[in-house]
Coordinates of C-alpha atoms in Angstrom, one line a residue:
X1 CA -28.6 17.9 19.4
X2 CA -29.3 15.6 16.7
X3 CA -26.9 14.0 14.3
X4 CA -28.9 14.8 11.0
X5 CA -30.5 18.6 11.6
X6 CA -32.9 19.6 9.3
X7 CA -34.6 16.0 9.3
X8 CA -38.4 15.1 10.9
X9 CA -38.4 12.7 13.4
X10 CA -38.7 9.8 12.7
X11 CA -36.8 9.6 9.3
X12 CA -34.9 7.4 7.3
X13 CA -31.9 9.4 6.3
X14 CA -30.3 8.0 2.6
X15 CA -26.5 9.5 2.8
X16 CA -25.1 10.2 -0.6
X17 CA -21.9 9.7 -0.4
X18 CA -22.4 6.2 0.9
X19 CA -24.8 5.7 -1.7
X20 CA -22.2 6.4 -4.2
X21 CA -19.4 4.5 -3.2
X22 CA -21.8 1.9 -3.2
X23 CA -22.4 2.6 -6.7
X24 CA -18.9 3.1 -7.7
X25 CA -17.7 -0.6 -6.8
X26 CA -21.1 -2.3 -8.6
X27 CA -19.5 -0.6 -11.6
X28 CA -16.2 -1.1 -11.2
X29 CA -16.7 -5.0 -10.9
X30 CA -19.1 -4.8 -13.8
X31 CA -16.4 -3.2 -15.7
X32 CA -13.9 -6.3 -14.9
X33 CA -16.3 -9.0 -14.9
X34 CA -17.5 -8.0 -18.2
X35 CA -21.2 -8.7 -16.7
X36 CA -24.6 -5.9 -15.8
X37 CA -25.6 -5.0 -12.1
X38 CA -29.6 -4.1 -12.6
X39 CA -30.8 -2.5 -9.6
X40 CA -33.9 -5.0 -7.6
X41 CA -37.0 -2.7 -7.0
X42 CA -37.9 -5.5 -4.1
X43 CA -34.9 -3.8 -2.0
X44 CA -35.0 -0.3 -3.1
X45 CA -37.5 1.7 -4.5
X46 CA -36.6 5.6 -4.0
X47 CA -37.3 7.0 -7.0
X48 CA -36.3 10.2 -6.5
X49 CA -32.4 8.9 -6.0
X50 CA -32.7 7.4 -9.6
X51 CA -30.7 10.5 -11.5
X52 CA -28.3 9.5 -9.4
X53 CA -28.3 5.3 -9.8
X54 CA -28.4 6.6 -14.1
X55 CA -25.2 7.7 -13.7
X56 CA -23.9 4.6 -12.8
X57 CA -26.2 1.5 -14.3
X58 CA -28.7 1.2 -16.8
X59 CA -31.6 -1.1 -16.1
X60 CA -34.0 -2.5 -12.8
X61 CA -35.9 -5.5 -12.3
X62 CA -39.3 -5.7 -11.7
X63 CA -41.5 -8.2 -9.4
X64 CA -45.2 -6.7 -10.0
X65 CA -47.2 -4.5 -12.6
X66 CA -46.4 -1.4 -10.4
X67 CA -42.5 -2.1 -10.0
X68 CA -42.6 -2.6 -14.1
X69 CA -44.6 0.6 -14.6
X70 CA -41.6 2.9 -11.9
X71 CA -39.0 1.7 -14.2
X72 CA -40.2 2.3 -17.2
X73 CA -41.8 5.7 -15.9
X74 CA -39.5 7.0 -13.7
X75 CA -36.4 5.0 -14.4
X76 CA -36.6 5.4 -17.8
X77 CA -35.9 1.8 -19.0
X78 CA -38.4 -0.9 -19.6
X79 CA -37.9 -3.5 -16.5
X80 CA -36.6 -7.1 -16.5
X81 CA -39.5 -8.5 -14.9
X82 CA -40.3 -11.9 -13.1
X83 CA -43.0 -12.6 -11.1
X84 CA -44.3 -16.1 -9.6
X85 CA -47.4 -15.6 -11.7
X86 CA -49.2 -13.3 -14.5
X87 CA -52.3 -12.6 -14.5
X88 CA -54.8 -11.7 -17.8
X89 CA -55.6 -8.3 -16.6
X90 CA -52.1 -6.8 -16.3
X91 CA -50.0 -8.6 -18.4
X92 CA -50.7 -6.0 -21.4
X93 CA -49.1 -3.4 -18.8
X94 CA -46.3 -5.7 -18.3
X95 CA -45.5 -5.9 -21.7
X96 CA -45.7 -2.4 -22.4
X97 CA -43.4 -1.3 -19.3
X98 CA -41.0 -4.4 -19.8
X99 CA -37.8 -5.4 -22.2
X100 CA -37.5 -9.6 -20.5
X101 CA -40.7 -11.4 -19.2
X102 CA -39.5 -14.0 -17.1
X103 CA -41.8 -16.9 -16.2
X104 CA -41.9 -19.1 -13.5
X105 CA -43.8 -22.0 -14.8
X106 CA -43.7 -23.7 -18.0
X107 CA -47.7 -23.6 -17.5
X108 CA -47.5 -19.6 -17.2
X109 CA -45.3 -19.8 -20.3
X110 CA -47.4 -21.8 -22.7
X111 CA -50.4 -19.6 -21.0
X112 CA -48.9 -15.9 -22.1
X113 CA -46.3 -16.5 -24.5
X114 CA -48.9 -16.2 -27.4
X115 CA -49.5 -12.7 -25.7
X116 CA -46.1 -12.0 -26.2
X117 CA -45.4 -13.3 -29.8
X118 CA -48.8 -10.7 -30.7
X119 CA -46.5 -7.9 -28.9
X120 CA -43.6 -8.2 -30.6
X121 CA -45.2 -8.9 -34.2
X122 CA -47.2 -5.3 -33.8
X123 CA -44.5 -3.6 -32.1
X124 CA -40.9 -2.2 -33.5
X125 CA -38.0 -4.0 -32.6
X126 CA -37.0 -1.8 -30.0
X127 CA -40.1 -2.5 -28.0
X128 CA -39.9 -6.3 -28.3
X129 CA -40.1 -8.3 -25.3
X130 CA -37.6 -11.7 -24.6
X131 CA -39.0 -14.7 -23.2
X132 CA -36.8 -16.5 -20.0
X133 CA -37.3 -19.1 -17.6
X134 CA -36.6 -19.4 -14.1
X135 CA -35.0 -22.5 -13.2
X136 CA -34.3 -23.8 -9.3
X137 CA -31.4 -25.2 -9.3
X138 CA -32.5 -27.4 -5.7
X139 CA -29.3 -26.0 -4.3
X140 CA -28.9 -23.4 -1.5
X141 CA -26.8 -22.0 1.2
X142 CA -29.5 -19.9 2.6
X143 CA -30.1 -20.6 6.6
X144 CA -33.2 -18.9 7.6
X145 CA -36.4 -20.9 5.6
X146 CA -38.5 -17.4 5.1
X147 CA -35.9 -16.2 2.0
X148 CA -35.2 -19.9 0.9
X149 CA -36.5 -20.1 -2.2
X150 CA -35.0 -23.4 -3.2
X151 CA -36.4 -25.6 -0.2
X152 CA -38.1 -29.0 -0.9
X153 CA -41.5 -28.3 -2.5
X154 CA -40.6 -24.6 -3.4
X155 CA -43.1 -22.5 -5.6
X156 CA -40.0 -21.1 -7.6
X157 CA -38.4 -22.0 -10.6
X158 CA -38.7 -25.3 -13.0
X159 CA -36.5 -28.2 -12.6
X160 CA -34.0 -29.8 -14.8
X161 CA -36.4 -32.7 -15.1
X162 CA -39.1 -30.6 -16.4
X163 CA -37.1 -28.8 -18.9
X164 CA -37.6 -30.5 -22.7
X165 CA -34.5 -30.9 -24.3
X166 CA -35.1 -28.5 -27.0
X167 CA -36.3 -25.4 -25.4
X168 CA -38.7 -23.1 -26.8
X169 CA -37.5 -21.2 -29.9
X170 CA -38.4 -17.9 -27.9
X171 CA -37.0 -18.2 -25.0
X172 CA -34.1 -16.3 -24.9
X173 CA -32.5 -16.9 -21.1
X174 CA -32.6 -18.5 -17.6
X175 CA -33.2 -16.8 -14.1
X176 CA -31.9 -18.0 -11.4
X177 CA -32.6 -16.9 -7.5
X178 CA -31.0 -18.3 -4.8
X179 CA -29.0 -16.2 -2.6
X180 CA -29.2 -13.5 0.4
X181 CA -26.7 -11.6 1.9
X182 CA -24.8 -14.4 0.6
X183 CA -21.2 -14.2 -0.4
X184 CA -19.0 -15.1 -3.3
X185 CA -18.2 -18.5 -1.9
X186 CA -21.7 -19.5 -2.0
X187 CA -22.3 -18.0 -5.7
X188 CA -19.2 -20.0 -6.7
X189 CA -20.9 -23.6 -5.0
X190 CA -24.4 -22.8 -6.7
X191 CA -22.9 -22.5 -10.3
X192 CA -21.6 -26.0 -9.5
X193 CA -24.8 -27.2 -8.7
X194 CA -26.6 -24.8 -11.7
X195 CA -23.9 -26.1 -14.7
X196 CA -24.1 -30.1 -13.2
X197 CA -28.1 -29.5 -13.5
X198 CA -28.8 -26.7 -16.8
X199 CA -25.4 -26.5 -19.1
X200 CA -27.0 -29.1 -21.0
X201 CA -29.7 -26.2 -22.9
X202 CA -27.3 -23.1 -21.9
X203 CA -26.2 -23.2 -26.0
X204 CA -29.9 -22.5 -26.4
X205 CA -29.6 -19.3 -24.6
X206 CA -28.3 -15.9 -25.2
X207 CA -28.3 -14.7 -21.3
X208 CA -28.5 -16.0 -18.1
X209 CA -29.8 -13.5 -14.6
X210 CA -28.1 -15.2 -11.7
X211 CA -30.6 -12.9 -9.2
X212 CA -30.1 -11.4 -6.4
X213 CA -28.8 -11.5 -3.0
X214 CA -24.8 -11.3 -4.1
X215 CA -23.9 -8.9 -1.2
X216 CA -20.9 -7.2 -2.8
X217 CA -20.8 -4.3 -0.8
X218 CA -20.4 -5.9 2.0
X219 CA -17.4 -4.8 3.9
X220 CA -16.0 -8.8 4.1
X221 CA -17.3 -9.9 0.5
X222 CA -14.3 -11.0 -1.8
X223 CA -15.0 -9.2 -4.8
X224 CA -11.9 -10.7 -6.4
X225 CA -13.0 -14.0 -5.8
X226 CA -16.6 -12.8 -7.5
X227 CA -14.8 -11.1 -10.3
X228 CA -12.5 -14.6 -11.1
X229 CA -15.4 -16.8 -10.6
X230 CA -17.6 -14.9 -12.8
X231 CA -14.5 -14.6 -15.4
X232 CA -14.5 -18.7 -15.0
X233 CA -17.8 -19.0 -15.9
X234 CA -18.0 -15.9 -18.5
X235 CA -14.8 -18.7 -20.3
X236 CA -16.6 -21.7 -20.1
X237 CA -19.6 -20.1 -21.3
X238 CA -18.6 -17.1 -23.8
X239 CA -22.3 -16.4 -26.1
X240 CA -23.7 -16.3 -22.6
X241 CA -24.8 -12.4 -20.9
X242 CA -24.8 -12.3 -18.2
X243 CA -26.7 -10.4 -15.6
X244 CA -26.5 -10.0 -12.2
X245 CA -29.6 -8.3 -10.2
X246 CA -28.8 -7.4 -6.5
X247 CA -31.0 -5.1 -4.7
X248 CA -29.4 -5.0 -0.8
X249 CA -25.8 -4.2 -2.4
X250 CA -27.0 -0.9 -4.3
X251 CA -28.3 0.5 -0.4
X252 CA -26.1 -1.8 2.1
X253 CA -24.8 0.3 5.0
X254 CA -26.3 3.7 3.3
X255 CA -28.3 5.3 6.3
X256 CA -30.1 5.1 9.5
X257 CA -33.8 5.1 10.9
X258 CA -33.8 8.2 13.2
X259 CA -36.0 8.5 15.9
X260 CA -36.7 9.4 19.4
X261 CA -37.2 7.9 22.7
X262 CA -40.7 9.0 24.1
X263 CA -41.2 7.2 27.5
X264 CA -39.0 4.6 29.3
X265 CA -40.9 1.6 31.4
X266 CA -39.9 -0.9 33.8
X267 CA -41.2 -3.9 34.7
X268 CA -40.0 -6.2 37.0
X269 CA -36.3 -4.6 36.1
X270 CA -36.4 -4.6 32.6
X271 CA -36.3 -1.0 31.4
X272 CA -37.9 -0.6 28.1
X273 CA -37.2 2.6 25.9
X274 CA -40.5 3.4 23.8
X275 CA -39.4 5.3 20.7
X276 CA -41.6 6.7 18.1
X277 CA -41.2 4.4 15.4
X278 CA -41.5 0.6 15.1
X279 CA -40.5 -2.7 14.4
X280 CA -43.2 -4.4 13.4
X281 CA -44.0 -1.2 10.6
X282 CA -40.5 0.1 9.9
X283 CA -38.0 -2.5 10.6
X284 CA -40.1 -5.5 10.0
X285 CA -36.6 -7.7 9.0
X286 CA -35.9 -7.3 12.3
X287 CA -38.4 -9.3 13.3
X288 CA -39.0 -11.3 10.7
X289 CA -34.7 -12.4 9.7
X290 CA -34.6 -12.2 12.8
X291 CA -31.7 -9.8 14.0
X292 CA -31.0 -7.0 16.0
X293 CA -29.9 -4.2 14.2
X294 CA -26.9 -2.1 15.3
X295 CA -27.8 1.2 17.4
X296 CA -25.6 4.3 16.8
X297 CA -23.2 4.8 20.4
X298 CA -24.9 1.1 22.6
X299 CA -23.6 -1.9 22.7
X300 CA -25.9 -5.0 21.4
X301 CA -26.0 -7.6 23.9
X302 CA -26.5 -11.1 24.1
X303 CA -28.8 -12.0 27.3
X304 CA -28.4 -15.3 29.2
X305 CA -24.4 -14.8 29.0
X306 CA -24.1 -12.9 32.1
X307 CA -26.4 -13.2 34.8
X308 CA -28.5 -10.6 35.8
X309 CA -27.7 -8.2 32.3
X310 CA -30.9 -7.0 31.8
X311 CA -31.3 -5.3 34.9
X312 CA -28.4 -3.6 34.9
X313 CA -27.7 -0.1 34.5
X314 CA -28.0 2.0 31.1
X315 CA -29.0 -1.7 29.5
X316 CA -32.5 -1.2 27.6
X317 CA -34.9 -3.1 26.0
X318 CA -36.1 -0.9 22.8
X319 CA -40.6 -0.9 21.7
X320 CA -41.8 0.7 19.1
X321 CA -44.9 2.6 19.7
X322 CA -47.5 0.3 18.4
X323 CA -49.8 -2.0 20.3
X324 CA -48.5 -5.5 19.0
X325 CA -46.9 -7.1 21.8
X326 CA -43.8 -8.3 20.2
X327 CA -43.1 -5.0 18.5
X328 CA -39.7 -5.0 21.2
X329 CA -35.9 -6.1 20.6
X330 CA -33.4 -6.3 23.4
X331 CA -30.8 -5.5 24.6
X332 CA -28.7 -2.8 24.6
X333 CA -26.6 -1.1 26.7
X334 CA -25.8 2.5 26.5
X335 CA -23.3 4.8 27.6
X336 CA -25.8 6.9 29.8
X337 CA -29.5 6.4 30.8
X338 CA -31.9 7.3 27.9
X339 CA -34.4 10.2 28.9
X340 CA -37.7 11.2 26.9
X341 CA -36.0 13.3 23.9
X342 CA -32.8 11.2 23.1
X343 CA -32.2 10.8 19.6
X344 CA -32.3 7.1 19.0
X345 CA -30.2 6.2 15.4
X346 CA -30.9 2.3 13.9
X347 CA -28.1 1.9 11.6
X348 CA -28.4 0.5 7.8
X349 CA -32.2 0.7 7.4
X350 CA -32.3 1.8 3.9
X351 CA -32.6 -1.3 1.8
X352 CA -35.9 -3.7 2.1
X353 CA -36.9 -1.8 5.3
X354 CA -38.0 1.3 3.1
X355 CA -40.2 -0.9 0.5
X356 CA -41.8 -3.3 3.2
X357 CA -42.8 -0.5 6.0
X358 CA -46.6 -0.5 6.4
X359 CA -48.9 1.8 8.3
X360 CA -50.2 -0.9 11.2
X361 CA -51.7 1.3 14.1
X362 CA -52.0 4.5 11.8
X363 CA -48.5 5.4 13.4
X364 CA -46.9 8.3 12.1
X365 CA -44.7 7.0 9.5
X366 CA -41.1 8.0 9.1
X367 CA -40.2 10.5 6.5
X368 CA -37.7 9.8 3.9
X369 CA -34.6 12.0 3.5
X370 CA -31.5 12.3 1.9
X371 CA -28.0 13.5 3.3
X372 CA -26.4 15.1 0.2
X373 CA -22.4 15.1 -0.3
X374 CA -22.3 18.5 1.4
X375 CA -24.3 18.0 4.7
X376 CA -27.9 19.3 4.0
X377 CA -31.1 17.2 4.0
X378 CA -33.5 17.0 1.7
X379 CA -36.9 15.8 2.6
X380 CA -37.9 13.5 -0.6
X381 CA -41.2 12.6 1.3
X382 CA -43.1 13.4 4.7
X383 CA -46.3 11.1 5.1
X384 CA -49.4 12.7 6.6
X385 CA -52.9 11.7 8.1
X386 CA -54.5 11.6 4.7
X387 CA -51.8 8.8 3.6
X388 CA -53.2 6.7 5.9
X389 CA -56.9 7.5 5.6
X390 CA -56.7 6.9 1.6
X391 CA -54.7 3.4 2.4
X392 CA -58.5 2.6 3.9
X393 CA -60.5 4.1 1.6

């Protein structure tokens, strides 16, 4: 019997009530800090949960013309908006759909800024548009190179050494990006670096976004230490808002992929257990981080440390059902053999996995569902053949 009734197979299942306590400590620590949580379309994306993120924050950032144009349309607030580069033919869009412009470049800045200036001198003031600059600050604790975004040669941010020592009339704040996952320790260690390299214009600015990738909701993050170190700074730096724009702490730990096992194979002893989802299309961190995700009732194991382990009994390798050959993690070992029909339940695959899923192979891809505080699900979306075929069209 399955552990979600009522919900397609596969599904992504968002439960409410995790979703809110999730919710409820952002804004509590926003409260004390005396700082702003924005919610990071690049993480989550569902729109149809936004009446209930309203009731708790304000504003989103926004990466791309689309991500600009779902929070200003179905968020209801113009976006805080970055991206690595503009272009001519939907900046006008960006404008309309954002409240910051943040630029990467000084180039992109001198390119569009006139655009901007024209914006806000035929607009009213409640539709102007600030001006910021993200700044690398060459500093960061990040250990896999793929989300490293302040590695030797990076395409993000200026440098101290670029800045001019009188910035810009216009530009209003600095962006900085250079955490994931990471905790309040490492946030404490990059303001050193960020003050020893950019206090020098900070009385030029009215805000400052120190990004994303602050993973409060973890169950081990020191939010007191976040709350103090943020006070510290807030001290030091008074005339300075500041914003904080995590997108993995809104949905951390706030549902499952559920699917279900469809064949098991063995080859020379190794039994794989084919479900009907994937990796490589609905869990692509997985491969990509890497890391193997936690399965509901099995036991992730470690292969090498005991000799023999993947042969033995009720230990599984698990394959999605598309024909890339790595599209496999291992191993597992459950608490009875799997048999065609077993509900298979990845835990925490709401944030990123749910914006980055693609539709490789034409495989049937999971529904989205939500668990509300009273047990039912509600299907928000159910994806069809015709999904696919206008992807291709």
């Amino acid at each position: 019997m399955s552990q979600y009734p009522g919900a397609p197979s596969p599904a992504y299942i968002l439960e409410e009530s995790r979703l809110r306590n999730n919710l409820s400590l952002i804004t509590s620590i926003a409260e004390r800090a005396g700082v702003e949580f924005i919610l990071a379309f690049k993480a989550f994306a569902l729109w149809r949960t936004f009446p209930i993120f309203r009731e708790y924050i304000h504003h989103t950032t926004a990466s791309s013309p689309y991500e600009a144009r779902l929070a200003f349309e179905e968020f209801g607030s113009r976006a805080h908006t970055y991206t690595p580069a503009y272009e001519e033919e939907t900046f006008q869009e960006m404008l309309r759909c954002s409240s910051v412009i943040t630029f990467n470049s000084l180039n992109q800045y001198q390119r569009f800024q006139p655009l901007v200036a024209k914006w806000n001198a035929t607009h009213e003031a409640s539709q102007y548009v600030d001006c910021g600059l993200r700044v690398n600050p060459e500093y960061s604790e990040i250990e896999t190179a793929l989300y490293d975004p302040c590695a030797p040669g990076s395409r993000f941010g200026v440098l101290n050494t670029a800045l001019p020592s009188q910035l810009p009339q216009d530009i209003r704040g600095f962006h900085i990006h250079c955490h994931c996952e990471s905790s309040s320790y490492a946030f404490e260690n990059t303001l050193k670096h960020l003050e020893e390299k950019f206090a020098g214009w900070f009385d030029q600015l009215e805000w400052i976004n120190f990004g994303g990738g602050h993973l409060v909701t973890r169950a081990d993050y020191d939010v007191e230490h976040l709350i103090s170190t943020l006070t510290a700074f807030k001290s030091r730096h008074p005339h300075l808002r500041v914003i904080m724009e995590p997108g993995s702490a809104f949905a951390w730990q706030t549902g499952p992929l559920v699917a279900k096992i469809v064949d098991v194979v063995t080859n020379a002893g190794v039994k794989t257990a084919l479900f009907n989802a994937s990796f490589t299309c609905h869990m692509p961190d997985c491969l990509e981080m890497p890391y193997h995700p936690r399965v509901r009732g099995a036991e992730t194991l470690a292969v090498g440390k005991e000799e023999g382990l993947e042969t033995a009994e009720c230990v599984y390798r698990l394959g999605g059902n598309s024909c890339l050959s790595g599209d496999y993690m291992g191993y597992w070992r459950f608490k009875q053999p799997l048999n065609v029909g077993d509900e298979i339940i990845f835990e925490d695959m709401i944030h990123y996995t749910t914006v980055k899923t693609n539709m490789f192979n034409g495989i049937h891809h999971p529904a989205i569902c939500m668990q509300h505080l009273d047990g039912t699900i509600e299907v928000l979306r159910q994806y069809q053949y015709e999904d696919y075929r206008d992807r291709m069209d």
